[in-house]
mmCIF file of C-alpha atoms in Angstrom:
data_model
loop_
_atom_site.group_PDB
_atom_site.id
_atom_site.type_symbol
_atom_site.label_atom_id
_atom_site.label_comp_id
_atom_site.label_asym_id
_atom_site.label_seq_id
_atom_site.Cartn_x
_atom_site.Cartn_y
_atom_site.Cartn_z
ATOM 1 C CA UNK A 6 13.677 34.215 -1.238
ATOM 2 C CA UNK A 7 11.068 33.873 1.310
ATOM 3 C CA UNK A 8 8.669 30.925 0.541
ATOM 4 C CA UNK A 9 4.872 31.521 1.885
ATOM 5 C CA UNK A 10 3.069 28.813 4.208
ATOM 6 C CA UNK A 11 1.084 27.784 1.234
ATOM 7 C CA UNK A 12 4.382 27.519 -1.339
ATOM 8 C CA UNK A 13 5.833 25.078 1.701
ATOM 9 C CA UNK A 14 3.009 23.255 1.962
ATOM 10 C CA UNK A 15 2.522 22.298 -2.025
ATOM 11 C CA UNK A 16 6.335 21.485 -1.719
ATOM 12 C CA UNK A 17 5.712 18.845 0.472
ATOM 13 C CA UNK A 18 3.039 18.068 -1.509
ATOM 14 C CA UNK A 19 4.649 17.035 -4.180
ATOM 15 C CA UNK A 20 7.561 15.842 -2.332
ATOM 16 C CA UNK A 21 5.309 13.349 -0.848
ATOM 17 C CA UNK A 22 3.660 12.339 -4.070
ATOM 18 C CA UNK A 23 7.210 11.579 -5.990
ATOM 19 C CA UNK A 24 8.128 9.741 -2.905
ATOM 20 C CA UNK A 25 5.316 7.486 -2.972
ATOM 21 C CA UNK A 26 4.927 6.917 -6.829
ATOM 22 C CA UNK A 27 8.414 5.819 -6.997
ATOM 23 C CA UNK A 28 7.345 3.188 -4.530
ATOM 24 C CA UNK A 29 5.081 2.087 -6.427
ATOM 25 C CA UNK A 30 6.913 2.014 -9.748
ATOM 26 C CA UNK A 31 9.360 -0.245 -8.120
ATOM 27 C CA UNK A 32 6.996 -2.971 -7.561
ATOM 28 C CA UNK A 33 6.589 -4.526 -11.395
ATOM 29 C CA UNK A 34 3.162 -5.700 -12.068
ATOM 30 C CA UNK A 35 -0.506 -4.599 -10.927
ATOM 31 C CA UNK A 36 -1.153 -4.384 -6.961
ATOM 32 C CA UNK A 37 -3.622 -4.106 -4.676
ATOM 33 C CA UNK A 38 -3.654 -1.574 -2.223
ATOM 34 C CA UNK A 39 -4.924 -1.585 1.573
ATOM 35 C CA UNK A 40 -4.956 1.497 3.397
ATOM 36 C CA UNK A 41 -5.560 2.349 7.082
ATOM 37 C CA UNK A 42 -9.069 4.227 6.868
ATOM 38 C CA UNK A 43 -7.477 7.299 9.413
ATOM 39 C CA UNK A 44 -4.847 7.829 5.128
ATOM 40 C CA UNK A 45 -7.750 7.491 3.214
ATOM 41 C CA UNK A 46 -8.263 11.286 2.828
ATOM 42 C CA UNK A 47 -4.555 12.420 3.530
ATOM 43 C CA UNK A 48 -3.906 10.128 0.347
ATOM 44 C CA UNK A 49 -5.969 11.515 -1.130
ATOM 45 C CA UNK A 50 -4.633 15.426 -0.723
ATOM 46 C CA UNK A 51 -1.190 13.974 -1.848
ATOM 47 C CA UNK A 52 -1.616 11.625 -5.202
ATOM 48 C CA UNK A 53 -5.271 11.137 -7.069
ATOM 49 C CA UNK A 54 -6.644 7.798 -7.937
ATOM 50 C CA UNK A 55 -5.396 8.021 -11.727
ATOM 51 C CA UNK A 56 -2.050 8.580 -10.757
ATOM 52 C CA UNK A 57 -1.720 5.525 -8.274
ATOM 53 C CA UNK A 58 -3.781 3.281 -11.303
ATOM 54 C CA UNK A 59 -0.621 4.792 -13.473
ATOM 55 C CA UNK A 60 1.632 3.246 -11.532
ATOM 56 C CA UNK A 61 0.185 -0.039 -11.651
ATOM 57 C CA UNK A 62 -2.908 0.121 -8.754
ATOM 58 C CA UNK A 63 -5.654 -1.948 -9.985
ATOM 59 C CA UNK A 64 -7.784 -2.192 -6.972
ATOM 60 C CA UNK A 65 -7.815 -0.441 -3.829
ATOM 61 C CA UNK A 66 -9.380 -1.823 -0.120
ATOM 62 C CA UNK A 67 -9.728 -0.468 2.953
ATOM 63 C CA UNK A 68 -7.669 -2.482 5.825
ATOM 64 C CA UNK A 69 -10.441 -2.749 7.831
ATOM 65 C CA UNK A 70 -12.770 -4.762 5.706
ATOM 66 C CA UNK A 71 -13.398 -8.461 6.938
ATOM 67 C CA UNK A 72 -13.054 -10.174 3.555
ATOM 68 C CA UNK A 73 -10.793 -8.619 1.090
ATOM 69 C CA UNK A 74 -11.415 -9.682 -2.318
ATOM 70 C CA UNK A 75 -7.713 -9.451 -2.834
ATOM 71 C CA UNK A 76 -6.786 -9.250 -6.942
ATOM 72 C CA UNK A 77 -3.123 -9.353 -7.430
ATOM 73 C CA UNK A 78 -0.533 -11.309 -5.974
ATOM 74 C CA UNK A 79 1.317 -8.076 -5.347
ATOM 75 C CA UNK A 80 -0.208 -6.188 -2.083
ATOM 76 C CA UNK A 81 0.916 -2.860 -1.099
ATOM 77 C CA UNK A 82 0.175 -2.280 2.562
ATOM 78 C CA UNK A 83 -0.115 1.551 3.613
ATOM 79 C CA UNK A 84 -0.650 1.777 7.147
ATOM 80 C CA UNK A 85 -0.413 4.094 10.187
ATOM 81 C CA UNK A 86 2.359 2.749 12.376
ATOM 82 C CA UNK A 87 0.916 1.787 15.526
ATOM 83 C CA UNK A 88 1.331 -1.894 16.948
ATOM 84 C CA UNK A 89 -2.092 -2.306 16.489
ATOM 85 C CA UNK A 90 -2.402 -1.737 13.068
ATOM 86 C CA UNK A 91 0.839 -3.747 12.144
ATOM 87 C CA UNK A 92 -0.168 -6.511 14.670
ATOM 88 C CA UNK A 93 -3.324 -6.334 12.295
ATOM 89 C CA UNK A 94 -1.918 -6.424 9.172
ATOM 90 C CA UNK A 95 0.481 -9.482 10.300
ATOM 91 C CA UNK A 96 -2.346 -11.281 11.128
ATOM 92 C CA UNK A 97 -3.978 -11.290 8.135
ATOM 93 C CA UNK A 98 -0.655 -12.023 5.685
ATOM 94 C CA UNK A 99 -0.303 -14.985 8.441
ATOM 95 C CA UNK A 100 -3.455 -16.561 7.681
ATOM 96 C CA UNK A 101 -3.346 -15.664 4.218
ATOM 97 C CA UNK A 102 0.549 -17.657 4.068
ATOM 98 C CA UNK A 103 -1.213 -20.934 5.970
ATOM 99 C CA UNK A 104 -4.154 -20.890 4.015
ATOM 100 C CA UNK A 105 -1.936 -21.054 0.746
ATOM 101 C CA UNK A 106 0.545 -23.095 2.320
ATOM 102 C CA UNK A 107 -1.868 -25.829 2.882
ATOM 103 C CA UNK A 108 -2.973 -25.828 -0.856
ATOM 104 C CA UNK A 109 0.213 -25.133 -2.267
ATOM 105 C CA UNK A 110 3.734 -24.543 -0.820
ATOM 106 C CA UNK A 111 5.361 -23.227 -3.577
ATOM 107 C CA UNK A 112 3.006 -20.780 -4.338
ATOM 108 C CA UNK A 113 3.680 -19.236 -0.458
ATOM 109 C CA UNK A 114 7.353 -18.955 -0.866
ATOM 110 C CA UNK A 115 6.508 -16.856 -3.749
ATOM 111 C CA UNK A 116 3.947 -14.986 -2.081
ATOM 112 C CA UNK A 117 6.634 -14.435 0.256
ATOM 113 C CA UNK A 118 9.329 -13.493 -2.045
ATOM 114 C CA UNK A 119 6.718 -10.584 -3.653
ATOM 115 C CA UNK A 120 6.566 -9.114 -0.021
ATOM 116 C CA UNK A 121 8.287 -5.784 0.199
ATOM 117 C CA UNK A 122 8.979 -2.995 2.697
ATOM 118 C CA UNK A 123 9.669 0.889 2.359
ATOM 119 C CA UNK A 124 9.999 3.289 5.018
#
């Protein structure tokens, strides 16, 4: 059976979608996420905003804003990969680690500990 262009296309779709709710589902608790402004709209032809709220998403920021009024203690980091963008978002878990290491050690070993990675 021959699939068309289109068929493919809403296979990867939802392919994509699964991928990325599991993610999300495997980090317990409500997060915040930051997105690279050049996935805002390719996010959102893949998974709505009810969807990502379902699977725990309480607020959602764009990277590049200066002063993120950052929610939960969980962040979920979704990012094109260039070094520029991860030398970005380095810098700002860096200063967010010192600042909390200053007021509180113990808190930033957790903070650490609730960091996670998927590829």
């Amino acid at each position: 059976m021959n699939k068309t262009i289109d068929q493919k296309l809403y296979s990867l779709v939802q392919i994509s979608q699964q991928k990325l709710l599991t993610i999300l589902e495997r980090i317990v608790g409500f997060k915040d996420l930051i997105i690279d402004d050049c996935l805002m709209k390719p996010l959102e032809r893949i998974v709505g905003a009810s969807k990502l709220r379902s699977k725990g998403i309480d607020k959602m920021y764009k990277l590049n804003s200066d002063n993120l009024p950052l929610t939960n203690p969980e962040r979920v980091f979704l990012i094109n990969a260039n070094l520029k963008t991860v030398k970005q978002v380095c810098d700002r878990i860096n200063s967010e680690l010192s600042s909390e290491m200053g007021a509180d050690t113990a808190r930033s070993e957790g903070a650490l500990a609730g960091m996670h990675q998927f590829v």
